[in-house]
Coordinates of C-alpha atoms in Angstrom, one line a residue:
M1 CA -237.0 -231.0 88.6
T2 CA -234.7 -233.9 87.7
L3 CA -236.6 -234.4 84.5
A4 CA -236.3 -230.8 83.6
K5 CA -232.5 -231.0 84.0
G6 CA -232.5 -234.2 81.9
E7 CA -234.4 -232.4 79.2
Y8 CA -231.9 -229.6 79.3
R9 CA -229.0 -231.9 78.8
V10 CA -230.7 -233.6 75.9
S11 CA -231.4 -230.3 74.3
H12 CA -227.9 -229.1 74.9
T13 CA -226.4 -232.2 73.3
S14 CA -228.7 -231.9 70.3
H15 CA -227.3 -228.5 69.6
T16 CA -223.6 -229.3 70.0
V17 CA -223.5 -232.6 68.0
P18 CA -224.9 -231.1 64.8
K19 CA -222.4 -228.3 64.9
K20 CA -219.5 -230.7 65.1
A21 CA -221.0 -232.9 62.4
K22 CA -221.5 -229.8 60.2
L23 CA -217.9 -228.8 60.7
W24 CA -216.6 -232.2 59.7
R25 CA -219.0 -232.3 56.7
Y26 CA -217.6 -228.8 55.6
L27 CA -214.0 -230.0 55.9
W28 CA -214.7 -233.2 54.0
F29 CA -216.6 -231.3 51.3
H30 CA -213.6 -229.0 50.8
R31 CA -210.9 -231.7 51.5
Y32 CA -209.1 -231.1 48.2
L33 CA -208.8 -227.4 48.8
Y34 CA -207.3 -228.0 52.3
L35 CA -205.1 -230.7 50.8
M36 CA -203.6 -228.1 48.4
L37 CA -203.2 -225.7 51.3
A38 CA -201.3 -228.3 53.4
P39 CA -197.8 -227.8 51.7
A40 CA -198.0 -224.0 52.4
I41 CA -199.1 -224.6 56.0
L42 CA -196.3 -227.1 56.4
Y43 CA -193.8 -224.7 54.9
Y44 CA -194.6 -221.9 57.4
L45 CA -194.6 -224.3 60.3
V46 CA -191.2 -225.8 59.5
F47 CA -189.4 -222.7 58.3
H48 CA -191.1 -219.8 60.1
Y49 CA -192.7 -221.0 63.4
V50 CA -190.4 -223.9 64.5
P51 CA -187.2 -221.7 64.2
M52 CA -188.8 -219.2 66.6
Y53 CA -187.5 -221.4 69.3
G54 CA -184.0 -220.3 68.3
A55 CA -184.8 -216.7 69.5
V56 CA -183.8 -217.9 73.0
V57 CA -180.2 -217.7 71.7
A58 CA -180.3 -213.9 72.1
F59 CA -180.6 -214.4 75.9
K60 CA -177.7 -216.9 76.1
D61 CA -174.0 -217.1 75.6
F62 CA -174.5 -219.6 72.8
S63 CA -171.9 -222.3 72.2
I64 CA -172.1 -224.7 69.3
T65 CA -170.6 -227.5 71.4
K66 CA -173.1 -227.0 74.3
G67 CA -176.2 -226.4 72.1
I68 CA -179.1 -224.1 72.8
L69 CA -180.3 -225.8 76.0
G70 CA -176.8 -226.3 77.4
S71 CA -175.5 -222.8 76.8
D72 CA -175.2 -220.4 79.7
W73 CA -178.0 -217.9 80.4
A74 CA -176.9 -214.3 79.7
G75 CA -180.2 -212.4 80.1
L76 CA -180.1 -208.9 78.5
K77 CA -176.3 -208.8 78.3
H78 CA -176.2 -208.8 74.5
F79 CA -179.0 -206.2 74.2
N80 CA -177.2 -203.9 76.6
Y81 CA -174.0 -204.3 74.6
L82 CA -175.8 -203.6 71.3
F83 CA -177.5 -200.5 72.6
S84 CA -174.1 -199.1 73.8
Q85 CA -172.5 -199.4 70.3
D86 CA -172.5 -196.5 67.9
K87 CA -172.2 -198.9 65.0
F88 CA -175.6 -200.5 65.9
W89 CA -177.4 -197.2 65.8
Q90 CA -175.7 -196.4 62.5
V91 CA -177.0 -199.6 60.8
I92 CA -180.5 -198.9 62.3
E93 CA -180.3 -195.4 60.8
N94 CA -179.1 -196.7 57.4
T95 CA -181.9 -199.4 57.4
I96 CA -184.7 -196.9 58.1
I97 CA -183.4 -194.3 55.5
I98 CA -183.0 -196.9 52.7
S99 CA -186.4 -198.4 53.5
L100 CA -188.1 -195.0 53.5
Y101 CA -186.4 -194.2 50.1
R102 CA -187.7 -197.5 48.7
L103 CA -191.1 -196.9 50.1
T104 CA -191.3 -193.3 48.9
F105 CA -190.1 -193.9 45.4
G106 CA -190.8 -197.6 44.9
F107 CA -194.3 -198.0 46.2
P108 CA -196.1 -195.5 43.9
A109 CA -194.2 -196.8 40.8
P110 CA -196.2 -199.9 40.1
I111 CA -199.5 -198.0 40.8
L112 CA -198.7 -195.4 38.2
V113 CA -197.6 -198.1 35.7
A114 CA -200.7 -200.1 36.3
L115 CA -202.9 -197.1 35.8
L116 CA -201.1 -196.2 32.5
L117 CA -201.4 -199.7 31.2
N118 CA -205.0 -199.8 32.1
E119 CA -205.6 -197.0 29.7
V120 CA -203.9 -198.8 26.8
R121 CA -206.3 -200.2 24.3
I122 CA -203.8 -201.9 21.9
K123 CA -203.6 -205.4 23.3
L124 CA -200.3 -206.5 21.7
F125 CA -198.5 -203.3 22.9
K126 CA -199.9 -203.8 26.4
Q127 CA -198.8 -207.4 26.6
T128 CA -195.3 -206.6 25.2
V129 CA -194.8 -203.8 27.8
Q130 CA -196.0 -206.1 30.6
T131 CA -193.6 -208.9 29.6
V132 CA -190.6 -206.5 29.3
I133 CA -191.1 -204.9 32.7
Y134 CA -191.8 -208.3 34.4
L135 CA -188.5 -209.9 33.2
P136 CA -186.1 -208.2 35.7
H137 CA -188.0 -209.8 38.6
F138 CA -186.9 -213.3 37.5
I139 CA -183.2 -212.3 37.4
S140 CA -181.2 -212.8 40.6
W141 CA -179.3 -209.9 42.2
V142 CA -176.0 -211.7 41.5
I143 CA -176.6 -211.3 37.8
L144 CA -178.1 -207.9 38.1
G145 CA -175.1 -206.8 40.3
G146 CA -172.7 -207.7 37.5
L147 CA -174.9 -206.0 35.0
M148 CA -175.0 -202.8 37.1
I149 CA -171.2 -202.8 37.4
N150 CA -170.9 -203.0 33.7
L151 CA -173.3 -200.1 33.3
L152 CA -172.2 -197.8 36.2
S153 CA -168.5 -198.5 36.7
T154 CA -166.3 -195.4 36.7
D155 CA -163.7 -197.0 34.4
N156 CA -165.5 -198.7 31.6
G157 CA -169.2 -198.4 32.6
V158 CA -171.6 -197.7 29.7
I159 CA -173.3 -194.8 31.5
N160 CA -170.0 -193.1 32.5
N161 CA -168.6 -193.6 29.0
I162 CA -171.5 -191.7 27.7
I163 CA -171.0 -188.9 30.3
K164 CA -167.3 -188.6 29.4
A165 CA -168.1 -188.6 25.7
L166 CA -170.4 -185.6 26.3
G167 CA -167.5 -183.8 28.1
G168 CA -168.6 -184.6 31.7
T169 CA -166.8 -186.2 34.6
A170 CA -167.3 -189.9 35.5
L171 CA -169.6 -190.3 38.5
G172 CA -169.0 -192.9 41.2
F173 CA -172.5 -194.4 41.3
M174 CA -171.4 -197.4 43.2
S175 CA -168.2 -196.2 44.8
E176 CA -169.2 -192.8 46.4
E177 CA -171.4 -192.5 49.4
S178 CA -173.4 -189.6 48.0
Y179 CA -174.6 -191.7 45.0
F180 CA -174.9 -195.2 46.5
R181 CA -178.3 -195.0 48.2
S182 CA -179.8 -193.5 45.0
T183 CA -178.3 -196.4 43.0
L184 CA -179.8 -198.9 45.4
V185 CA -183.3 -197.4 45.2
F186 CA -183.2 -197.0 41.4
S187 CA -182.0 -200.6 40.8
M188 CA -184.7 -202.0 43.2
I189 CA -187.5 -200.1 41.4
W190 CA -186.1 -201.3 38.1
K191 CA -186.2 -204.9 39.2
E192 CA -189.4 -205.1 41.1
F193 CA -191.9 -202.5 39.9
G194 CA -193.1 -204.6 37.0
W195 CA -193.9 -207.6 39.2
N196 CA -195.7 -205.5 41.7
T197 CA -197.8 -204.1 38.9
I198 CA -199.5 -207.5 38.5
I199 CA -201.4 -207.0 41.8
Y200 CA -202.7 -203.6 40.8
M201 CA -203.6 -204.8 37.3
A202 CA -205.6 -207.7 38.8
A203 CA -207.4 -205.2 41.0
L204 CA -208.2 -202.9 38.0
A205 CA -209.4 -205.9 36.1
G206 CA -212.0 -206.5 38.8
I207 CA -213.7 -203.2 38.3
N208 CA -217.1 -203.4 36.5
P209 CA -216.8 -201.9 33.0
Q210 CA -220.4 -200.6 33.3
L211 CA -219.2 -198.1 35.9
Y212 CA -216.9 -196.5 33.3
E213 CA -219.7 -196.5 30.8
A214 CA -222.0 -194.8 33.2
A215 CA -219.3 -192.2 34.0
V216 CA -218.7 -191.5 30.3
I217 CA -222.5 -191.0 29.8
D218 CA -222.4 -188.5 32.7
G219 CA -219.7 -186.6 30.9
A220 CA -216.7 -187.6 33.0
N221 CA -213.4 -187.3 31.2
R222 CA -210.4 -189.6 31.6
W223 CA -208.8 -187.7 34.5
Q224 CA -212.1 -187.5 36.4
R225 CA -212.7 -191.2 35.9
L226 CA -209.3 -191.9 37.3
L227 CA -209.7 -189.7 40.4
H228 CA -213.3 -190.5 41.3
L229 CA -213.7 -194.0 40.0
T230 CA -210.5 -196.0 39.5
L231 CA -208.5 -194.9 42.5
P232 CA -211.3 -195.2 45.1
L233 CA -212.1 -198.7 43.8
I234 CA -208.5 -200.0 44.2
R235 CA -207.9 -198.0 47.5
G236 CA -208.3 -201.1 49.6
T237 CA -205.6 -203.0 47.7
I238 CA -203.2 -200.0 47.9
I239 CA -203.7 -199.7 51.7
L240 CA -203.3 -203.4 52.3
L241 CA -200.0 -203.5 50.4
L242 CA -198.9 -200.3 52.2
I243 CA -199.5 -202.0 55.5
L244 CA -197.4 -204.9 54.5
R245 CA -194.6 -202.6 53.4
L246 CA -194.7 -200.6 56.6
G247 CA -194.6 -203.9 58.6
G248 CA -191.3 -204.7 56.8
I249 CA -189.7 -201.3 57.1
M250 CA -186.7 -202.8 58.8
E251 CA -186.1 -205.0 55.7
A252 CA -184.0 -202.9 53.4
G253 CA -183.0 -205.7 50.9
F254 CA -180.2 -207.9 52.2
E255 CA -179.4 -209.7 48.9
Q256 CA -179.3 -206.5 46.8
I257 CA -177.1 -204.6 49.3
Y258 CA -174.8 -207.6 49.9
V259 CA -174.1 -208.0 46.2
L260 CA -173.6 -204.3 45.6
Y261 CA -171.9 -202.8 48.7
H262 CA -168.3 -202.7 49.8
P263 CA -166.3 -201.3 52.8
G264 CA -166.0 -197.9 51.1
V265 CA -169.8 -197.3 51.5
Y266 CA -170.4 -199.1 54.8
N267 CA -171.3 -195.8 56.4
V268 CA -174.4 -195.4 54.2
A269 CA -175.1 -198.9 53.1
D270 CA -174.6 -201.2 56.0
I271 CA -178.0 -202.3 57.2
I272 CA -179.3 -204.6 60.0
D273 CA -179.3 -207.8 57.8
T274 CA -175.7 -207.3 56.5
Y275 CA -174.6 -206.4 60.0
V276 CA -176.1 -209.6 61.4
Y277 CA -174.5 -211.6 58.6
R278 CA -171.1 -210.2 59.4
I279 CA -171.2 -210.6 63.2
G280 CA -173.2 -213.8 63.1
L281 CA -171.7 -216.0 60.4
T282 CA -168.4 -214.3 59.7
E283 CA -167.3 -213.5 63.3
G284 CA -169.3 -216.4 64.9
R285 CA -171.1 -214.2 67.5
F286 CA -174.4 -216.0 67.2
S287 CA -176.0 -214.6 70.4
L288 CA -175.3 -211.0 69.4
A289 CA -176.7 -211.6 65.9
A290 CA -179.8 -213.3 67.3
A291 CA -180.3 -210.2 69.6
V292 CA -180.2 -207.9 66.6
G293 CA -182.6 -210.1 64.6
L294 CA -185.0 -210.2 67.6
F295 CA -184.9 -206.5 68.0
K296 CA -185.6 -206.0 64.3
S297 CA -188.6 -208.4 64.4
L298 CA -190.1 -206.6 67.4
I299 CA -189.9 -203.2 65.6
N300 CA -191.5 -204.7 62.4
F301 CA -194.3 -206.2 64.6
V302 CA -195.0 -202.9 66.3
L303 CA -195.1 -201.0 62.9
L304 CA -197.4 -203.6 61.4
V305 CA -199.9 -203.3 64.3
M306 CA -199.8 -199.5 64.1
A307 CA -200.3 -199.5 60.3
N308 CA -203.2 -201.9 60.6
K309 CA -204.8 -199.9 63.3
L310 CA -204.4 -196.7 61.2
A311 CA -206.0 -198.5 58.2
R312 CA -209.0 -199.6 60.3
M313 CA -209.4 -196.0 61.5
M314 CA -209.6 -195.0 57.9
G315 CA -212.4 -197.4 57.3
E316 CA -210.4 -200.1 55.6
Q317 CA -210.3 -203.8 56.5
G318 CA -206.6 -204.1 57.2
V319 CA -204.7 -207.5 57.4
Y320 CA -206.5 -208.8 60.5

């Protein structure tokens, strides 16, 4: 009986040791790939995971002199205060509305452009268009903000000068609440749709050309090839990016809005991020700002999980 147990132990050890050795051999064989991955891992650890400790500030009456550990515990005091403020719900509403506008009009734009460019057969024209639409992505919102003021200003803006020359009345694209959200969405699409097109162009480039040749032989026209071949083959990419966009629905574009908005349009343009900036850095209410940020992150997490679950129900892989 003892011998049998001994034999079992030897057998068990012989199975575990090779697995560990195999893992180390695998890591050593791919050591250069992991070495290149190390800076990215370090970046996320330092700038995304370590700062999560600061979330405890939302549950304390934070004082710079006392520090995080020395500050008095406040519990849910700051959350109760936020939920009782009409201003807080207004910025939540503005954030959701602007994000939905950006999603509704901004998400399909790069897909449509990628599909159109995929049909272009003149290589020089195709490369020229790609370069032109990519360029705005590399320009900061500070520069684009000044450019938009020059274009849309009611006094000497180029667009309004054209409208007045045609006998119309100048429109307050950036000064009136009824136009400001549309201006935000349009400028966001203009800046980012070209860059997002790269992802879909890469997905389209991965489609086997023989599939199109077979479809042509079977008599499929261009529209039929688009509906029954191209779109189904890039469906996974579209759903994956849609999940990521839904997971960031509470991110309405801080930099863009901060550059373009002003007190006259706070009612329609003040979002969570600008609200946190004002009460946190400008007014020095750090605990309140941390509570808002934590609430926003929780909503984003729930939306991401729900979107991923929905994608899996549709038969797609999802993000995890």
